[in-house]
């Protein structure tokens, strides 16, 4: 078996951590048990480009239990948990091509090695695998039944491919399932982004001013959790509706050029590029911390920052923290710190979202693949939603696993909701 991981000697540690995550992934576990019995994915070859974490390991085990051949690479050069990669290879027999802190060339070589297995299903997180496949292997695209996409920006890129007529097969936007983005993006990112910043810096959030750029699902989560830890939160936005929502949720909303001078900690969650630029950094306080929990390493303009602090004015000060000495607009010098190289702070400096929330995201992934295998032949190349029945099933299973019961409609209530003749009385 061909693979590329840091050290197979880490495998036992990985297995223990994968089992720990599995304890709080009851929905996925239930699907795995059913897959084991029914083998709905027999004959399918899945190429997965995901963060190689304990939670992903449990998803890959589930797909394999369903009868699929599975191969995986990283969807981010800094998020790989090397012990997990080793355990997948050694204990699960799943080829993995991922080494934490791999350079860009290796990152794409690993994607190529996964594509070399001639998959019939792609499972992507951020659309790097799908975009490379379409750009460089058009013949192979024709043999693909379908794909799934995990995250917001990946779905945006897929929609751009669809709009330009370049998308070669149907892809399910797993991110758009309610049981994914309303929970993973909000509560997952809300907690794990702060977890990453705290692990990297040991900062006390209480009493700080936290600037959250972007008030989408991730931003709502980060802002609410930062407030819960005692920070004053300022939100920046470009969308009037999202900005209004932040205002009415009780946050101060300002343009970045104002917020730049006030913040102690900056967290970008926009999916956009250059949200923090040199002109902002030159207004920042001494000791400001910059972190990204959105997409790739583009939300903080790192090249612009490097121009502000060339040569020895930039240095590592802790693992995962680099200091930039910047000449401020006010004529003083400020130490501005970038956490985790501006890459996803929750996955680079911590362990990503907790297993309990990834349980729902990855249940959607597993059930969407099963649906694609069943329905794929009759689907057009397009970006598709997760079927509502899957979304509802994931929510019901999660509630059941949590021991929470809810009411059911009475026949009279059902009739009332379906009628238009009964008015006020
Ligand atoms: P979203 O579309 O719900 O929200 C993004 C928000 O950012 C929007 O309200 C948009 O108006 C705003 N925005 C865009 N450009 C901006 C700018 N220049 N300044 C200020 N605000 C701006 O998306 P989301 O689901 O919250 O995801 C945000 C990003 O986080 C995406 O890239 C997504 O892929 C990623 N994500 C990361 C994690 C993680 O684990 N770190 C989890 C889920 C999603
Ligand atoms: N690949 C790009 C895209 C952002 S990834 C990049 O790395 O920049 C954001 C996705 O990571 C989210 O949609 C979320 O579902 C996923 N994620 C968060 N925590 C995770 C974990 N513990 N294991 C696997 N995936 C995780």
Short mmCIF file of C-alpha atoms and ligand atoms in Angstrom, two decimals:
data_model
loop_
_atom_site.label_atom_id
_atom_site.label_comp_id
_atom_site.label_asym_id
_atom_site.label_seq_id
_atom_site.Cartn_x
_atom_site.Cartn_y
_atom_site.Cartn_z
CA UNK A 1 0.00 0.00 0.00
CA UNK A 2 1.33 3.42 -1.01
CA UNK A 3 1.06 6.19 1.61
CA UNK A 4 2.96 9.17 3.01
CA UNK A 5 2.69 9.94 6.72
CA UNK A 6 5.16 11.33 9.27
CA UNK A 7 5.80 8.25 11.42
CA UNK A 8 3.92 4.97 11.72
CA UNK A 9 5.27 4.74 15.27
CA UNK A 10 2.61 7.29 16.28
CA UNK A 11 -0.21 4.96 15.23
CA UNK A 12 -1.18 3.61 18.67
CA UNK A 13 -1.51 7.10 20.11
CA UNK A 14 -3.67 8.00 17.12
CA UNK A 15 -5.91 4.97 17.60
CA UNK A 16 -6.55 5.92 21.23
CA UNK A 17 -7.50 9.49 20.26
CA UNK A 18 -9.73 8.30 17.39
CA UNK A 19 -11.58 6.03 19.84
CA UNK A 20 -11.99 8.96 22.25
CA UNK A 21 -13.60 11.07 19.51
CA UNK A 22 -15.83 8.15 18.52
CA UNK A 23 -17.40 8.17 22.00
CA UNK A 24 -19.08 11.49 21.18
CA UNK A 25 -20.02 10.65 17.58
CA UNK A 26 -23.09 8.47 18.17
CA UNK A 27 -24.88 9.37 14.93
CA UNK A 28 -21.92 8.48 12.77
CA UNK A 29 -21.37 5.31 14.80
CA UNK A 30 -24.95 4.23 14.16
CA UNK A 31 -24.48 4.81 10.44
CA UNK A 32 -21.23 2.83 10.56
CA UNK A 33 -23.02 -0.15 12.14
CA UNK A 34 -25.72 -0.07 9.46
CA UNK A 35 -23.13 0.35 6.68
CA UNK A 36 -21.22 -2.67 8.02
CA UNK A 37 -24.36 -4.80 7.69
CA UNK A 38 -25.67 -3.41 4.38
CA UNK A 39 -22.43 -2.48 2.51
CA UNK A 40 -24.12 0.25 0.41
CA UNK A 41 -20.80 1.62 -0.87
CA UNK A 42 -19.40 -1.66 -2.25
CA UNK A 43 -17.44 -1.05 -5.45
CA UNK A 44 -17.06 2.70 -4.86
CA UNK A 45 -13.64 4.39 -4.74
CA UNK A 46 -13.63 7.52 -2.58
CA UNK A 47 -10.91 10.18 -2.70
CA UNK A 48 -11.18 12.36 0.41
CA UNK A 49 -9.40 15.70 0.82
CA UNK A 50 -10.25 16.60 4.43
CA UNK A 51 -8.51 17.74 7.60
CA UNK A 52 -6.81 14.61 8.89
CA UNK A 53 -8.21 14.64 12.43
CA UNK A 54 -9.69 12.09 14.82
CA UNK A 55 -13.18 13.04 13.64
CA UNK A 56 -12.28 12.58 9.97
CA UNK A 57 -10.76 9.21 10.86
CA UNK A 58 -14.15 8.07 12.15
CA UNK A 59 -15.81 9.24 8.94
CA UNK A 60 -13.27 7.35 6.81
CA UNK A 61 -13.77 4.22 8.94
CA UNK A 62 -17.51 4.56 8.33
CA UNK A 63 -17.09 4.81 4.56
CA UNK A 64 -14.82 1.78 4.58
CA UNK A 65 -17.33 -0.14 6.70
CA UNK A 66 -19.85 0.62 3.95
CA UNK A 67 -17.69 -1.28 1.48
CA UNK A 68 -15.87 1.66 -0.18
CA UNK A 69 -12.20 1.79 -1.01
CA UNK A 70 -11.01 4.98 0.67
CA UNK A 71 -7.90 7.10 0.22
CA UNK A 72 -7.24 10.47 1.87
CA UNK A 73 -5.06 13.57 1.76
CA UNK A 74 -5.05 16.79 3.77
CA UNK A 75 -7.23 19.79 2.94
CA UNK A 76 -4.85 22.11 4.80
CA UNK A 77 -1.07 21.81 5.18
CA UNK A 78 -1.17 22.63 8.91
CA UNK A 79 -4.17 20.70 10.19
CA UNK A 80 -2.91 17.13 9.89
CA UNK A 81 -2.70 15.16 13.12
CA UNK A 82 0.26 12.90 12.35
CA UNK A 83 -0.75 10.23 14.88
CA UNK A 84 -4.18 9.96 13.24
CA UNK A 85 -2.65 9.69 9.76
CA UNK A 86 -0.39 6.89 11.05
CA UNK A 87 -3.25 5.00 12.68
CA UNK A 88 -5.40 5.19 9.55
CA UNK A 89 -2.60 3.57 7.58
CA UNK A 90 -1.51 0.99 10.15
CA UNK A 91 -4.75 -0.02 11.84
CA UNK A 92 -7.44 0.78 9.30
CA UNK A 93 -5.60 -0.02 6.06
CA UNK A 94 -6.58 3.36 4.62
CA UNK A 95 -3.86 4.99 2.46
CA UNK A 96 -3.20 8.54 3.71
CA UNK A 97 -1.00 11.17 2.07
CA UNK A 98 -0.61 13.93 4.67
CA UNK A 99 2.19 15.24 6.84
CA UNK A 100 1.65 18.14 9.21
CA UNK A 101 3.41 21.34 8.03
CA UNK A 102 3.99 19.99 4.51
CA UNK A 103 4.99 22.65 1.97
CA UNK A 104 2.69 23.73 -0.86
CA UNK A 105 4.41 21.48 -3.39
CA UNK A 106 3.94 18.42 -1.17
CA UNK A 107 0.33 19.42 -0.43
CA UNK A 108 -0.52 19.30 -4.16
CA UNK A 109 1.62 16.20 -4.75
CA UNK A 110 -0.47 14.45 -2.09
CA UNK A 111 -3.67 15.55 -3.82
CA UNK A 112 -2.25 14.13 -7.06
CA UNK A 113 -1.40 10.83 -5.39
CA UNK A 114 -4.97 10.54 -4.18
CA UNK A 115 -6.30 11.36 -7.65
CA UNK A 116 -3.99 8.73 -9.15
CA UNK A 117 -6.24 6.07 -7.54
CA UNK A 118 -8.92 6.94 -10.13
CA UNK A 119 -11.75 7.64 -7.68
CA UNK A 120 -15.46 7.42 -8.49
CA UNK A 121 -16.49 9.79 -5.66
CA UNK A 122 -14.70 12.92 -4.42
CA UNK A 123 -15.09 14.27 -0.90
CA UNK A 124 -13.57 17.72 -0.63
CA UNK A 125 -13.11 20.48 1.95
CA UNK A 126 -12.40 23.80 0.24
CA UNK A 127 -12.51 22.52 -3.39
CA UNK A 128 -8.74 22.14 -3.93
CA UNK A 129 -9.07 18.50 -5.01
CA UNK A 130 -12.03 19.12 -7.31
CA UNK A 131 -10.48 22.20 -8.88
CA UNK A 132 -7.17 20.41 -9.54
CA UNK A 133 -9.02 17.41 -10.98
CA UNK A 134 -10.97 19.59 -13.41
CA UNK A 135 -7.95 21.72 -14.36
CA UNK A 136 -5.49 18.90 -14.96
CA UNK A 137 -7.36 15.63 -15.50
CA UNK A 138 -10.40 16.26 -17.72
CA UNK A 139 -10.52 12.62 -18.86
CA UNK A 140 -10.76 11.40 -15.31
CA UNK A 141 -13.66 13.77 -14.54
CA UNK A 142 -15.89 11.72 -16.88
CA UNK A 143 -15.47 8.63 -14.70
CA UNK A 144 -16.65 10.35 -11.53
CA UNK A 145 -20.14 9.62 -10.28
CA UNK A 146 -20.36 12.55 -7.86
CA UNK A 147 -18.80 14.43 -5.01
CA UNK A 148 -19.43 16.12 -1.69
CA UNK A 149 -18.13 19.45 -0.35
CA UNK A 150 -17.69 20.21 3.35
CA UNK A 151 -17.30 23.96 3.66
CA UNK A 152 -18.76 27.37 2.71
CA UNK A 153 -15.90 28.54 0.53
CA UNK A 154 -15.73 25.20 -1.26
CA UNK A 155 -19.40 25.57 -2.16
CA UNK A 156 -18.77 29.13 -3.41
CA UNK A 157 -15.97 27.85 -5.66
CA UNK A 158 -18.18 25.00 -6.94
CA UNK A 159 -20.98 27.45 -7.77
CA UNK A 160 -18.44 29.49 -9.76
CA UNK A 161 -17.48 26.29 -11.64
CA UNK A 162 -21.16 25.52 -12.28
CA UNK A 163 -21.84 29.10 -13.50
CA UNK A 164 -18.94 28.95 -15.95
CA UNK A 165 -20.07 25.55 -17.25
CA UNK A 166 -16.90 23.86 -15.95
CA UNK A 167 -18.36 21.50 -13.35
CA UNK A 168 -18.18 17.96 -14.68
CA UNK A 169 -20.33 15.98 -12.20
CA UNK A 170 -22.92 16.49 -9.43
CA UNK A 171 -21.59 17.68 -6.08
CA UNK A 172 -23.58 17.71 -2.84
CA UNK A 173 -23.05 20.89 -0.81
CA UNK A 174 -22.87 19.26 2.61
CA UNK A 175 -22.11 22.65 4.15
CA UNK A 176 -25.59 23.85 3.20
CA UNK A 177 -27.39 21.22 5.26
CA UNK A 178 -28.96 22.90 8.30
CA UNK A 179 -27.50 20.23 10.56
CA UNK A 180 -24.05 21.22 9.23
CA UNK A 181 -23.62 24.99 9.01
CA UNK A 182 -25.99 25.98 11.84
CA UNK A 183 -23.98 23.86 14.26
CA UNK A 184 -20.47 23.15 12.91
CA UNK A 185 -19.84 26.66 11.55
CA UNK A 186 -21.47 28.41 14.52
CA UNK A 187 -20.89 26.38 17.68
CA UNK A 188 -17.88 24.46 16.34
CA UNK A 189 -15.94 27.48 15.07
CA UNK A 190 -17.21 29.60 17.96
CA UNK A 191 -15.50 27.34 20.45
CA UNK A 192 -12.54 25.91 18.55
CA UNK A 193 -11.28 29.23 17.14
CA UNK A 194 -10.97 30.57 20.67
CA UNK A 195 -9.48 27.24 21.78
CA UNK A 196 -6.76 27.59 19.12
CA UNK A 197 -5.94 31.18 20.10
CA UNK A 198 -5.81 30.27 23.78
CA UNK A 199 -3.64 27.17 23.25
CA UNK A 200 -1.23 29.16 21.08
CA UNK A 201 -0.94 32.25 23.27
CA UNK A 202 -2.44 31.51 26.73
CA UNK A 203 -4.25 34.85 26.49
CA UNK A 204 -6.99 35.81 28.98
CA UNK A 205 -10.00 36.87 26.94
CA UNK A 206 -11.82 38.63 29.78
CA UNK A 207 -11.43 42.38 29.46
CA UNK A 208 -9.99 42.31 25.94
CA UNK A 209 -11.53 43.79 22.81
CA UNK A 210 -12.05 41.08 20.20
CA UNK A 211 -12.67 42.16 16.62
CA UNK A 212 -14.59 39.57 14.59
CA UNK A 213 -14.45 40.14 10.82
CA UNK A 214 -17.51 38.60 9.15
CA UNK A 215 -20.87 37.93 10.83
CA UNK A 216 -21.96 34.81 9.00
CA UNK A 217 -22.45 31.49 10.79
CA UNK A 218 -18.81 31.29 11.91
CA UNK A 219 -18.71 34.93 12.93
CA UNK A 220 -21.90 34.64 14.99
CA UNK A 221 -20.38 31.73 16.88
CA UNK A 222 -17.02 33.39 17.50
CA UNK A 223 -18.62 36.69 18.57
CA UNK A 224 -21.04 35.06 20.99
CA UNK A 225 -18.39 32.80 22.58
CA UNK A 226 -15.88 35.66 22.92
CA UNK A 227 -18.55 37.75 24.64
CA UNK A 228 -19.29 34.79 26.89
CA UNK A 229 -15.65 34.77 28.00
CA UNK A 230 -15.83 38.43 28.99
CA UNK A 231 -14.48 40.16 25.89
CA UNK A 232 -15.96 43.29 24.34
CA UNK A 233 -16.73 42.32 20.77
CA UNK A 234 -16.59 44.54 17.69
CA UNK A 235 -17.89 43.15 14.38
CA UNK A 236 -16.83 44.23 10.89
CA UNK A 237 -19.00 43.41 7.85
CA UNK A 238 -19.56 44.32 4.21
CA UNK A 239 -23.17 43.07 4.07
CA UNK A 240 -25.78 45.51 5.47
CA UNK A 241 -28.15 42.75 6.64
CA UNK A 242 -25.42 40.83 8.45
CA UNK A 243 -24.15 44.09 9.97
CA UNK A 244 -27.66 44.96 11.19
CA UNK A 245 -28.03 41.51 12.71
CA UNK A 246 -24.77 42.01 14.60
CA UNK A 247 -25.96 45.41 15.86
CA UNK A 248 -29.25 43.95 17.10
CA UNK A 249 -27.43 41.01 18.68
CA UNK A 250 -25.77 43.71 20.78
CA UNK A 251 -22.34 44.05 19.12
CA UNK A 252 -20.58 47.22 18.07
CA UNK A 253 -20.18 47.35 14.28
CA UNK A 254 -17.39 49.40 12.71
CA UNK A 255 -15.30 49.45 9.56
CA UNK A 256 -11.96 47.67 9.98
CA UNK A 257 -10.06 50.92 9.77
CA UNK A 258 -11.68 52.03 13.04
CA UNK A 259 -11.76 48.63 14.72
CA UNK A 260 -8.04 48.19 13.92
CA UNK A 261 -7.07 50.77 16.51
CA UNK A 262 -9.31 49.26 19.22
CA UNK A 263 -8.78 45.52 19.03
CA UNK A 264 -6.54 43.33 21.17
CA UNK A 265 -7.45 40.16 19.25
CA UNK A 266 -8.60 40.00 15.61
CA UNK A 267 -10.37 36.93 14.21
CA UNK A 268 -11.25 36.76 10.51
CA UNK A 269 -14.11 34.47 9.43
CA UNK A 270 -15.20 35.93 6.09
CA UNK A 271 -14.07 33.48 3.40
CA UNK A 272 -12.62 36.57 1.69
CA UNK A 273 -9.09 37.82 1.02
CA UNK A 274 -7.13 40.77 2.44
CA UNK A 275 -9.63 41.55 5.17
CA UNK A 276 -6.76 42.76 7.38
CA UNK A 277 -4.33 44.84 5.31
CA UNK A 278 -1.15 46.84 6.04
CA UNK A 279 -3.08 50.09 6.48
CA UNK A 280 -5.07 48.41 9.28
CA UNK A 281 -2.02 46.85 10.91
CA UNK A 282 -0.27 50.22 11.08
CA UNK A 283 -3.09 51.43 13.34
CA UNK A 284 -2.97 48.48 15.72
CA UNK A 285 -1.98 48.47 19.38
CA UNK A 286 1.28 47.00 20.61
CA UNK A 287 0.62 43.30 21.36
CA UNK A 288 -2.32 42.86 18.98
CA UNK A 289 -3.03 39.20 18.06
CA UNK A 290 -4.19 38.29 14.54
CA UNK A 291 -5.86 34.96 13.80
CA UNK A 292 -7.90 33.50 10.95
CA UNK A 293 -10.64 30.88 11.26
CA UNK A 294 -12.12 31.38 7.79
CA UNK A 295 -10.34 30.10 4.74
CA UNK A 296 -6.79 29.22 3.64
CA UNK A 297 -4.19 31.86 4.57
CA UNK A 298 -5.59 34.76 2.57
CA UNK A 299 -7.84 36.63 5.00
CA UNK A 300 -4.87 38.37 6.64
CA UNK A 301 -2.67 39.96 3.95
CA UNK A 302 0.54 38.24 5.05
CA UNK A 303 2.59 39.53 2.13
CA UNK A 304 1.59 43.08 3.00
CA UNK A 305 2.48 42.41 6.63
CA UNK A 306 5.87 41.03 5.64
CA UNK A 307 6.55 44.26 3.73
CA UNK A 308 5.81 46.22 6.91
CA UNK A 309 8.23 44.08 8.94
CA UNK A 310 11.06 42.86 6.69
CA UNK A 311 14.07 40.76 7.74
CA UNK A 312 14.70 40.49 11.46
CA UNK A 313 11.66 42.52 12.30
CA UNK A 314 9.72 39.29 11.93
CA UNK A 315 10.50 36.37 14.29
CA UNK A 316 8.88 33.38 15.98
CA UNK A 317 8.11 34.05 19.65
CA UNK A 318 6.28 30.83 20.59
CA UNK A 319 5.25 27.73 18.68
CA UNK A 320 2.48 28.89 16.30
CA UNK A 321 3.09 32.60 16.99
CA UNK A 322 5.15 35.00 14.87
CA UNK A 323 5.86 38.57 15.91
CA UNK A 324 6.05 41.43 13.40
CA UNK A 325 7.65 44.71 14.50
CA UNK A 326 5.63 47.37 12.74
CA UNK A 327 6.18 51.13 12.47
CA UNK A 328 2.80 52.48 13.46
CA UNK A 329 0.94 55.35 11.89
CA UNK A 330 1.36 57.21 15.20
CA UNK A 331 5.18 57.09 14.95
CA UNK A 332 5.70 54.34 17.59
CA UNK A 333 6.65 50.70 17.06
CA UNK A 334 4.10 47.95 17.71
CA UNK A 335 4.57 44.20 18.13
CA UNK A 336 1.81 42.55 16.13
CA UNK A 337 1.47 38.77 16.43
CA UNK A 338 0.15 36.37 13.79
CA UNK A 339 -1.12 33.04 15.09
CA UNK A 340 -0.75 29.82 13.05
CA UNK A 341 0.67 31.51 9.95
CA UNK A 342 -2.74 33.02 9.26
CA UNK A 343 -4.18 29.55 8.54
CA UNK A 344 -7.26 28.13 10.26
CA UNK A 345 -6.35 28.70 13.88
CA UNK A 346 -8.77 26.11 15.24
CA UNK A 347 -7.30 23.27 13.18
CA UNK A 348 -3.67 24.42 13.24
CA UNK A 349 -3.26 25.43 16.88
CA UNK A 350 -5.97 23.22 18.42
CA UNK A 351 -7.78 20.05 17.32
CA UNK A 352 -10.51 21.62 15.17
CA UNK A 353 -14.15 21.35 16.16
CA UNK A 354 -15.02 18.89 18.91
CA UNK A 355 -16.22 15.45 17.82
CA UNK A 356 -19.75 15.98 19.08
CA UNK A 357 -20.46 18.65 16.42
CA UNK A 358 -18.45 16.94 13.65
CA UNK A 359 -20.75 13.96 14.34
CA UNK A 360 -23.53 15.81 12.48
CA UNK A 361 -21.35 17.21 9.68
CA UNK A 362 -19.88 13.80 8.95
CA UNK A 363 -23.20 11.97 9.29
CA UNK A 364 -24.35 14.27 6.47
CA UNK A 365 -21.23 13.35 4.50
CA UNK A 366 -21.73 9.59 4.91
CA UNK A 367 -25.45 9.70 4.09
CA UNK A 368 -24.86 12.03 1.12
CA UNK A 369 -22.34 9.59 -0.36
CA UNK A 370 -24.81 6.73 0.10
CA UNK A 371 -27.46 8.85 -1.67
CA UNK A 372 -25.06 9.72 -4.52
CA UNK A 373 -24.25 6.05 -5.04
CA UNK A 374 -27.97 5.30 -5.24
CA UNK A 375 -29.05 8.30 -7.33
CA UNK A 376 -25.85 9.57 -9.00
CA UNK A 377 -26.50 8.16 -12.48
CA UNK A 378 -29.62 10.26 -12.94
CA UNK A 379 -28.17 13.54 -11.56
CA UNK A 380 -26.93 16.44 -13.70
CA UNK A 381 -23.51 18.05 -13.15
CA UNK A 382 -24.52 20.77 -10.67
CA UNK A 383 -24.27 21.82 -7.04
CA UNK A 384 -27.00 20.02 -5.12
CA UNK A 385 -28.40 20.44 -1.64
CA UNK A 386 -28.34 17.61 0.88
CA UNK A 387 -31.78 15.95 0.61
CA UNK A 388 -34.06 17.34 3.35
CA UNK A 389 -34.83 13.83 4.56
CA UNK A 390 -31.13 13.35 5.41
CA UNK A 391 -30.99 16.67 7.27
CA UNK A 392 -34.09 15.74 9.28
CA UNK A 393 -32.74 12.24 9.99
CA UNK A 394 -29.42 13.61 11.28
CA UNK A 395 -31.22 16.03 13.63
CA UNK A 396 -33.56 13.31 14.91
CA UNK A 397 -30.71 10.86 15.50
CA UNK A 398 -28.64 13.49 17.32
CA UNK A 399 -31.55 14.39 19.60
CA UNK A 400 -32.20 10.71 20.30
CA UNK A 401 -28.54 10.18 21.16
CA UNK A 402 -28.74 13.14 23.54
CA UNK A 403 -31.83 11.63 25.18
CA UNK A 404 -34.00 14.60 24.22
CA UNK A 405 -37.63 14.07 23.25
CA UNK A 406 -39.83 16.59 21.44
CA UNK A 407 -43.57 16.95 20.86
CA UNK A 408 -45.40 15.55 17.84
CA UNK A 409 -48.21 17.29 15.97
CA UNK A 410 -51.72 16.18 16.91
CA UNK A 411 -53.99 15.32 13.92
CA UNK A 412 -55.93 18.54 14.65
CA UNK A 413 -52.70 20.58 14.53
CA UNK A 414 -51.67 18.98 11.25
CA UNK A 415 -55.06 19.79 9.73
CA UNK A 416 -54.91 23.35 11.09
CA UNK A 417 -51.50 23.97 9.54
CA UNK A 418 -52.77 22.66 6.21
CA UNK A 419 -55.93 24.78 6.11
CA UNK A 420 -56.63 28.33 4.93
CA UNK A 421 -60.31 28.69 5.72
CA UNK A 422 -60.12 28.87 9.52
CA UNK A 423 -59.48 32.47 10.60
CA UNK A 424 -59.71 34.39 13.85
CA UNK A 425 -62.58 33.56 16.20
P1 LIG B 1 -20.95 33.06 5.66
O1 LIG B 1 -21.10 33.28 4.22
O2 LIG B 1 -22.11 32.63 6.50
O3 LIG B 1 -20.34 34.39 6.35
C1 LIG B 1 -19.27 35.13 5.85
C2 LIG B 1 -19.55 36.60 6.22
O4 LIG B 1 -18.38 37.37 5.94
C3 LIG B 1 -20.69 37.20 5.38
O5 LIG B 1 -21.66 37.75 6.24
C4 LIG B 1 -19.99 38.25 4.53
O6 LIG B 1 -20.80 39.38 4.28
C5 LIG B 1 -18.80 38.60 5.40
N1 LIG B 1 -17.68 39.22 4.66
C6 LIG B 1 -17.23 38.95 3.40
N2 LIG B 1 -16.19 39.75 3.10
C7 LIG B 1 -15.97 40.53 4.18
C8 LIG B 1 -15.04 41.55 4.49
N3 LIG B 1 -14.13 41.96 3.59
N4 LIG B 1 -15.09 42.13 5.71
C9 LIG B 1 -16.03 41.77 6.62
N5 LIG B 1 -16.94 40.80 6.40
C10 LIG B 1 -16.91 40.19 5.19
O7 LIG B 1 -19.78 32.01 5.81
P2 LIG B 1 -19.42 31.09 7.09
O8 LIG B 1 -20.16 29.81 6.97
O9 LIG B 1 -19.50 31.88 8.31
O10 LIG B 1 -17.89 30.75 6.72
C11 LIG B 1 -16.90 31.74 6.74
C12 LIG B 1 -15.56 31.12 6.34
O11 LIG B 1 -15.17 30.17 7.32
C13 LIG B 1 -15.61 30.34 5.01
O12 LIG B 1 -14.39 30.48 4.36
C14 LIG B 1 -15.77 28.89 5.46
O13 LIG B 1 -15.32 27.99 4.48
C15 LIG B 1 -14.93 28.88 6.70
N6 LIG B 1 -15.25 27.87 7.74
C16 LIG B 1 -14.25 27.59 8.60
C17 LIG B 1 -14.47 26.68 9.62
C18 LIG B 1 -13.37 26.30 10.54
O14 LIG B 1 -13.34 25.18 11.03
N7 LIG B 1 -12.45 27.19 10.83
C19 LIG B 1 -15.74 26.09 9.79
C20 LIG B 1 -16.76 26.43 8.88
C21 LIG B 1 -16.50 27.34 7.86
N1 LIG B 2 -9.60 23.58 3.41
C1 LIG B 2 -9.79 25.00 3.62
C2 LIG B 2 -11.23 25.29 3.94
C3 LIG B 2 -11.71 25.63 5.32
S1 LIG B 2 -11.95 24.24 6.26
C4 LIG B 2 -8.77 25.48 4.62
O1 LIG B 2 -8.20 24.67 5.33
O2 LIG B 2 -8.48 26.68 4.69
C5 LIG B 2 -13.29 24.47 7.24
C6 LIG B 2 -13.96 23.13 7.51
O3 LIG B 2 -13.20 22.36 8.44
C7 LIG B 2 -15.31 23.32 8.16
O4 LIG B 2 -16.35 23.36 7.23
C8 LIG B 2 -15.41 22.17 9.14
O5 LIG B 2 -16.47 21.28 8.86
C9 LIG B 2 -14.07 21.44 9.03
N2 LIG B 2 -13.59 21.03 10.36
C10 LIG B 2 -13.59 21.74 11.51
N3 LIG B 2 -13.14 20.99 12.53
C11 LIG B 2 -12.84 19.77 12.03
C12 LIG B 2 -12.36 18.57 12.59
N4 LIG B 2 -12.14 18.45 13.91
N5 LIG B 2 -12.14 17.53 11.74
C13 LIG B 2 -12.38 17.63 10.43
N6 LIG B 2 -12.86 18.72 9.84
C14 LIG B 2 -13.10 19.80 10.63
#
